[in-house]
Short mmCIF file of C-alpha atoms in Angstrom, two decimals:
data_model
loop_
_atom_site.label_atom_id
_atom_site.label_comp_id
_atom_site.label_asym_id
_atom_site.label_seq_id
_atom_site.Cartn_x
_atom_site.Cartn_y
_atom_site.Cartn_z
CA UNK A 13 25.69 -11.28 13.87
CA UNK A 14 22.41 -9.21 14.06
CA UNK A 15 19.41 -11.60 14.21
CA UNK A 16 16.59 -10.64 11.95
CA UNK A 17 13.76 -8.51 12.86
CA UNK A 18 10.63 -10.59 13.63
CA UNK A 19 8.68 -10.83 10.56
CA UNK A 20 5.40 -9.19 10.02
CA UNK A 21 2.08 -10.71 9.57
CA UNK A 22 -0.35 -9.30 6.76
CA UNK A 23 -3.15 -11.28 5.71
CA UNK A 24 -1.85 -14.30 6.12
CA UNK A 25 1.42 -13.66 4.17
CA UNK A 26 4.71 -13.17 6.39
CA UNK A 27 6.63 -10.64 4.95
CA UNK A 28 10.26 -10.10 6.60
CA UNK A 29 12.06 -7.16 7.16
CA UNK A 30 15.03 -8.80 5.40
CA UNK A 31 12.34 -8.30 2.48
CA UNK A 32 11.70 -5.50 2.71
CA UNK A 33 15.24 -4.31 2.67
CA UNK A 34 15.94 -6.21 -0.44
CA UNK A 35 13.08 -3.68 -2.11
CA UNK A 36 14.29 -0.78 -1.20
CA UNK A 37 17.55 -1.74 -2.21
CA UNK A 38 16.00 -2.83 -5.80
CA UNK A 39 13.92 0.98 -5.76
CA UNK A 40 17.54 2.39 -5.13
CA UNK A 41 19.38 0.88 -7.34
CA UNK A 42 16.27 2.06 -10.43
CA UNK A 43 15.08 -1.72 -10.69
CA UNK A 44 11.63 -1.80 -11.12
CA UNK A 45 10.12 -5.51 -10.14
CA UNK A 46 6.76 -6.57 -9.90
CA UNK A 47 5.03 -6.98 -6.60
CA UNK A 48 4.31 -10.39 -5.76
CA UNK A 49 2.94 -10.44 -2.53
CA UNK A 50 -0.75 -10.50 -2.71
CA UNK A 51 -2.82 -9.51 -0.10
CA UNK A 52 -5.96 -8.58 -0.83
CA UNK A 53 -7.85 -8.91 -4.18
CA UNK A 54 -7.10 -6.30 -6.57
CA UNK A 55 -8.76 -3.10 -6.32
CA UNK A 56 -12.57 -2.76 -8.09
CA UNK A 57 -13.14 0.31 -9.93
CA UNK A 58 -16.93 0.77 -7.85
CA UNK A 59 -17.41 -0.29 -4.37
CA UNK A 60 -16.43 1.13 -0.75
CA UNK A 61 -13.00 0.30 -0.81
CA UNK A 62 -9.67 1.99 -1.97
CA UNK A 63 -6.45 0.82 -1.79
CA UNK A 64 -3.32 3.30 -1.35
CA UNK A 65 0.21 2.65 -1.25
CA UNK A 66 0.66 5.83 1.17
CA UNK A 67 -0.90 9.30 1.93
CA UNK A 68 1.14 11.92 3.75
CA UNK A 69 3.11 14.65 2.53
CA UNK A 70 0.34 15.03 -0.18
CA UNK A 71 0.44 18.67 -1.82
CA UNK A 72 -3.40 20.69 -2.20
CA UNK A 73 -3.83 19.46 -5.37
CA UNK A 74 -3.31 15.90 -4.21
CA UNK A 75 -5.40 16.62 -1.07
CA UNK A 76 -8.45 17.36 -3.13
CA UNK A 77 -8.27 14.64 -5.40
CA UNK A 78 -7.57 12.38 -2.49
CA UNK A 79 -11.36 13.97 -0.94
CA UNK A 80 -13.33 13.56 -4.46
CA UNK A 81 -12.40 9.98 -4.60
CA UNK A 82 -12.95 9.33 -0.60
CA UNK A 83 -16.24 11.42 -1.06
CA UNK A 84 -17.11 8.73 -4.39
CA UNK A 85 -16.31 5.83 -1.76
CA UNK A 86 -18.44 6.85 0.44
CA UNK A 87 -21.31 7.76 -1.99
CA UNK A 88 -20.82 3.66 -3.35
CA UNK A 89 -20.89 2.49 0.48
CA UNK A 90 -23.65 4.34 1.34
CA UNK A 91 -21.87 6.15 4.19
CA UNK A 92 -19.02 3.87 4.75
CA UNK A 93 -15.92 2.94 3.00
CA UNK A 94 -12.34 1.06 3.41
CA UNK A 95 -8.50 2.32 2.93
CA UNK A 96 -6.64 -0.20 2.73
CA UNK A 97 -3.25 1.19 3.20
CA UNK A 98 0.23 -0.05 2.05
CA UNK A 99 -1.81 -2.08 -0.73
CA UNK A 100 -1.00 -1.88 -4.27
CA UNK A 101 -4.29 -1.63 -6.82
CA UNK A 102 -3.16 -4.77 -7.67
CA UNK A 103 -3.85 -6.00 -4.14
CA UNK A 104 -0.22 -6.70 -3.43
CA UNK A 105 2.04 -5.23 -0.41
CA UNK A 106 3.67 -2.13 -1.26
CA UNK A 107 7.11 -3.52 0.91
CA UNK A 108 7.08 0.39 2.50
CA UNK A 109 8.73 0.37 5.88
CA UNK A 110 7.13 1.90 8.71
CA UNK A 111 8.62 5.08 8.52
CA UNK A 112 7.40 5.63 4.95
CA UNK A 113 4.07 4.68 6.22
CA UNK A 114 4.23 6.79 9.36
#
């Protein structure tokens, strides 16, 4: 018997890798579920922060429409802004593994 991988800590929610498994099974298998592990609040239209599930591997065309809405972040936080990373615009966990991520 394989013990579990240590669970990991986001915002306050513990999400386990046993989890995480079970969604990427679901994606697999064509089952689409809702999210429900809320982390954050859900992403506001205006404001300095932007939420993305992931962003490598993006193609040019992605790449500059990634830059016009980093460059409209920005602009709202007057210099500053916030990607939240692995979030969902609903605010909830996107249940990637770390490979996706990395």
């Amino acid at each position: 018997i394989v013990p579990e991988s240590p669970p990991m800590a986001v915002d306050n929610i513990i999400i386990t890798m046993k989890q995480v498994e079970h969604h990427q099974q679901q994606q697999i298998a064509g089952v689409t579920e809702k999210r429900l592990l809320p982390v954050v609040e859900p992403e506001k239209e205006d404001g300095d922060t932007e939420y993305k599930r992931q962003v490598h591997q993006a193609s040019a065309h992605r790449l500059r429409s990634l830059a016009t809405q980093m460059s409209y972040r920005l602009d709202q936080g007057k210099g500053i802004c916030v990607y939240q990373l692995g979030v969902e615009d609903d605010g909830c966990h996107s249940l990637l593994d770390y490979q996706s991520m990395a």
